[in-house]
């Protein structure tokens, strides 16, 4: 792993499930939001989809359950549910340590399928915001992972060619997105 990091010109980190242990916060936020819309959400259903962008998750829920709801309201309620629980957020120490060790030494970015409204306050909560030169979120690109858009945008903002970037990821769709971007990828399950 040290050789991969040393050989990379830039480091790009996924956020949810990679830098922070946030799936439970999102699961609770989604349960709360769907409940307010008149639907119940089984925790396992969400966990099988953790890491999906909001719109993709809403599409899957709507299609699978034939649900009709105000998408903007459900999204806003979910985001507020997560923000209300940020005091419970914990970093994934092995990955956060890599970010802290390389801050200022290499260009670094976060590339998240999550919204800026959650990612930035979350980074601030775990004292990681200052480590990164760029924060790229779903609002900054046309397509969510497994499309390469998030990682390619992060490389562009950092001014580094994609093949010279190393990605830290936890989800199958994120690992595929890194491959689709032509970047080397470290599956963090090998670290934690």
Short mmCIF file of C-alpha atoms in Angstrom, two decimals:
data_model
loop_
_atom_site.label_atom_id
_atom_site.label_comp_id
_atom_site.label_asym_id
_atom_site.label_seq_id
_atom_site.Cartn_x
_atom_site.Cartn_y
_atom_site.Cartn_z
CA UNK A 1 0.00 0.00 0.00
CA UNK A 2 2.79 2.45 0.84
CA UNK A 3 4.24 1.92 -2.64
CA UNK A 4 0.87 2.71 -4.23
CA UNK A 5 0.56 5.91 -2.20
CA UNK A 6 4.16 6.94 -2.88
CA UNK A 7 3.74 6.31 -6.61
CA UNK A 8 0.56 8.38 -6.92
CA UNK A 9 0.67 12.08 -7.76
CA UNK A 10 -2.75 12.65 -6.17
CA UNK A 11 -5.04 10.84 -3.74
CA UNK A 12 -8.82 10.76 -4.16
CA UNK A 13 -11.03 9.52 -1.35
CA UNK A 14 -14.60 8.34 -1.47
CA UNK A 15 -16.41 9.67 1.57
CA UNK A 16 -19.26 7.57 2.97
CA UNK A 17 -17.98 4.19 4.11
CA UNK A 18 -14.39 5.12 3.26
CA UNK A 19 -13.42 8.16 5.37
CA UNK A 20 -16.41 7.99 7.72
CA UNK A 21 -18.69 5.27 9.07
CA UNK A 22 -21.90 6.93 7.90
CA UNK A 23 -24.19 4.16 6.58
CA UNK A 24 -26.16 3.95 9.83
CA UNK A 25 -26.76 7.70 9.78
CA UNK A 26 -28.02 7.53 6.20
CA UNK A 27 -30.15 4.45 6.96
CA UNK A 28 -31.81 6.32 9.84
CA UNK A 29 -32.24 9.44 7.70
CA UNK A 30 -33.85 7.50 4.85
CA UNK A 31 -36.12 5.57 7.25
CA UNK A 32 -37.27 8.84 8.81
CA UNK A 33 -37.82 10.50 5.42
CA UNK A 34 -39.76 7.62 3.89
CA UNK A 35 -41.82 7.27 7.07
CA UNK A 36 -42.85 10.92 6.79
CA UNK A 37 -43.88 10.19 3.19
CA UNK A 38 -46.01 7.23 4.35
CA UNK A 39 -43.67 4.34 3.54
CA UNK A 40 -41.57 2.01 5.65
CA UNK A 41 -37.97 1.22 4.81
CA UNK A 42 -36.33 -1.98 5.95
CA UNK A 43 -32.74 -1.30 7.10
CA UNK A 44 -31.40 -4.18 5.03
CA UNK A 45 -32.90 -2.68 1.87
CA UNK A 46 -30.89 0.49 2.35
CA UNK A 47 -27.65 -1.27 3.39
CA UNK A 48 -27.65 -3.31 0.18
CA UNK A 49 -27.67 0.04 -1.63
CA UNK A 50 -25.37 2.09 0.59
CA UNK A 51 -23.19 4.34 -1.50
CA UNK A 52 -25.78 4.92 -4.22
CA UNK A 53 -26.57 8.52 -5.06
CA UNK A 54 -29.82 9.94 -3.71
CA UNK A 55 -31.55 9.97 -7.10
CA UNK A 56 -30.57 6.39 -7.94
CA UNK A 57 -31.77 5.21 -4.53
CA UNK A 58 -35.07 7.08 -4.94
CA UNK A 59 -35.51 5.55 -8.41
CA UNK A 60 -34.96 2.05 -7.05
CA UNK A 61 -37.34 2.56 -4.12
CA UNK A 62 -40.05 3.99 -6.37
CA UNK A 63 -39.70 1.22 -8.95
CA UNK A 64 -39.49 -1.66 -6.49
CA UNK A 65 -42.40 -0.58 -4.30
CA UNK A 66 -44.50 1.36 -6.81
CA UNK A 67 -44.15 4.30 -4.46
CA UNK A 68 -45.20 7.83 -5.37
CA UNK A 69 -43.83 10.63 -3.20
CA UNK A 70 -42.42 14.13 -3.34
CA UNK A 71 -38.78 13.39 -4.19
CA UNK A 72 -37.51 16.82 -3.14
CA UNK A 73 -39.26 16.57 0.24
CA UNK A 74 -38.00 13.04 0.91
CA UNK A 75 -34.46 14.10 -0.05
CA UNK A 76 -34.61 17.20 2.17
CA UNK A 77 -35.99 15.16 5.09
CA UNK A 78 -33.27 12.52 4.66
CA UNK A 79 -30.53 15.14 4.57
CA UNK A 80 -31.87 16.81 7.68
CA UNK A 81 -32.05 13.42 9.40
CA UNK A 82 -28.36 12.83 8.66
CA UNK A 83 -27.35 16.36 9.74
CA UNK A 84 -29.27 15.89 13.01
CA UNK A 85 -27.18 12.77 13.70
CA UNK A 86 -23.72 14.15 12.82
CA UNK A 87 -22.77 14.08 16.50
CA UNK A 88 -22.76 10.27 16.09
CA UNK A 89 -20.44 10.30 13.06
CA UNK A 90 -17.11 8.50 13.42
CA UNK A 91 -14.14 8.49 11.10
CA UNK A 92 -12.67 5.28 9.74
CA UNK A 93 -9.37 5.74 11.50
CA UNK A 94 -7.11 3.76 9.16
CA UNK A 95 -8.23 5.77 6.11
CA UNK A 96 -8.48 9.11 7.92
CA UNK A 97 -4.88 8.59 9.09
CA UNK A 98 -3.73 8.25 5.47
CA UNK A 99 -5.49 11.52 4.60
CA UNK A 100 -3.92 13.33 7.55
CA UNK A 101 -0.43 11.94 6.82
CA UNK A 102 -0.57 13.09 3.19
CA UNK A 103 -2.29 16.47 3.68
CA UNK A 104 -0.13 19.13 2.09
CA UNK A 105 2.28 16.55 0.67
CA UNK A 106 0.10 15.48 -2.28
CA UNK A 107 -2.95 17.02 -3.90
CA UNK A 108 -6.00 15.32 -2.37
CA UNK A 109 -9.73 15.37 -3.03
CA UNK A 110 -12.94 13.84 -1.79
CA UNK A 111 -15.16 12.47 -4.57
CA UNK A 112 -18.55 11.54 -3.13
CA UNK A 113 -21.91 10.46 -4.47
CA UNK A 114 -23.31 12.31 -1.48
CA UNK A 115 -24.48 15.93 -1.51
CA UNK A 116 -22.26 18.83 -0.49
CA UNK A 117 -24.85 19.73 2.17
CA UNK A 118 -23.87 16.54 4.04
CA UNK A 119 -20.26 15.93 2.93
CA UNK A 120 -18.79 19.30 3.97
CA UNK A 121 -20.38 19.45 7.46
CA UNK A 122 -19.44 15.81 7.99
CA UNK A 123 -15.79 16.46 7.08
CA UNK A 124 -15.83 19.40 9.48
CA UNK A 125 -17.33 17.21 12.24
CA UNK A 126 -14.47 14.70 12.06
CA UNK A 127 -11.81 17.39 11.57
CA UNK A 128 -10.81 16.30 8.06
CA UNK A 129 -12.02 19.23 5.94
CA UNK A 130 -8.68 21.04 5.99
CA UNK A 131 -6.86 17.96 4.63
CA UNK A 132 -8.40 18.28 1.18
CA UNK A 133 -7.69 20.59 -1.73
CA UNK A 134 -11.04 19.83 -3.39
CA UNK A 135 -14.45 18.41 -2.52
CA UNK A 136 -16.37 17.00 -5.48
CA UNK A 137 -19.96 15.88 -4.86
CA UNK A 138 -22.85 14.56 -6.89
CA UNK A 139 -23.99 18.11 -7.70
CA UNK A 140 -20.74 18.68 -9.63
CA UNK A 141 -21.21 15.92 -12.22
CA UNK A 142 -23.73 14.50 -14.67
CA UNK A 143 -23.64 10.85 -13.56
CA UNK A 144 -23.15 8.98 -10.30
CA UNK A 145 -20.82 6.04 -9.74
CA UNK A 146 -20.17 3.59 -11.42
CA UNK A 147 -19.75 6.29 -14.08
CA UNK A 148 -16.25 7.79 -13.79
CA UNK A 149 -17.50 11.40 -13.61
CA UNK A 150 -16.78 12.08 -9.93
CA UNK A 151 -13.23 10.79 -10.07
CA UNK A 152 -12.45 12.45 -13.40
CA UNK A 153 -13.75 15.78 -12.08
CA UNK A 154 -11.61 15.42 -8.94
CA UNK A 155 -8.50 14.72 -11.03
CA UNK A 156 -9.29 17.71 -13.25
CA UNK A 157 -9.75 20.05 -10.27
CA UNK A 158 -6.48 18.80 -8.76
CA UNK A 159 -4.70 19.24 -12.09
CA UNK A 160 -3.48 15.63 -12.21
CA UNK A 161 -3.93 13.12 -15.02
CA UNK A 162 -6.35 10.29 -14.06
CA UNK A 163 -3.74 7.56 -14.48
CA UNK A 164 -1.60 9.29 -11.84
CA UNK A 165 -4.34 9.25 -9.19
CA UNK A 166 -4.95 6.66 -6.48
CA UNK A 167 -8.54 6.20 -5.30
CA UNK A 168 -9.64 4.93 -1.87
CA UNK A 169 -13.06 3.25 -2.10
CA UNK A 170 -15.35 0.86 -0.26
CA UNK A 171 -18.26 0.14 -2.61
CA UNK A 172 -18.43 -2.06 -5.72
CA UNK A 173 -19.87 0.81 -7.79
CA UNK A 174 -17.11 3.14 -6.57
CA UNK A 175 -14.36 0.64 -7.37
CA UNK A 176 -15.85 0.23 -10.84
CA UNK A 177 -16.02 4.03 -11.23
CA UNK A 178 -12.30 4.28 -10.45
CA UNK A 179 -11.55 1.57 -13.01
CA UNK A 180 -13.77 3.37 -15.54
CA UNK A 181 -11.76 6.54 -14.87
CA UNK A 182 -8.47 4.72 -15.58
CA UNK A 183 -7.30 5.15 -11.98
CA UNK A 184 -5.65 2.75 -9.58
CA UNK A 185 -7.95 1.92 -6.69
CA UNK A 186 -7.39 0.65 -3.18
CA UNK A 187 -10.36 -1.24 -1.74
CA UNK A 188 -10.36 -0.07 1.88
CA UNK A 189 -11.71 -3.41 3.07
CA UNK A 190 -8.04 -4.47 2.83
CA UNK A 191 -7.17 -1.84 5.49
CA UNK A 192 -9.96 -2.10 8.03
#
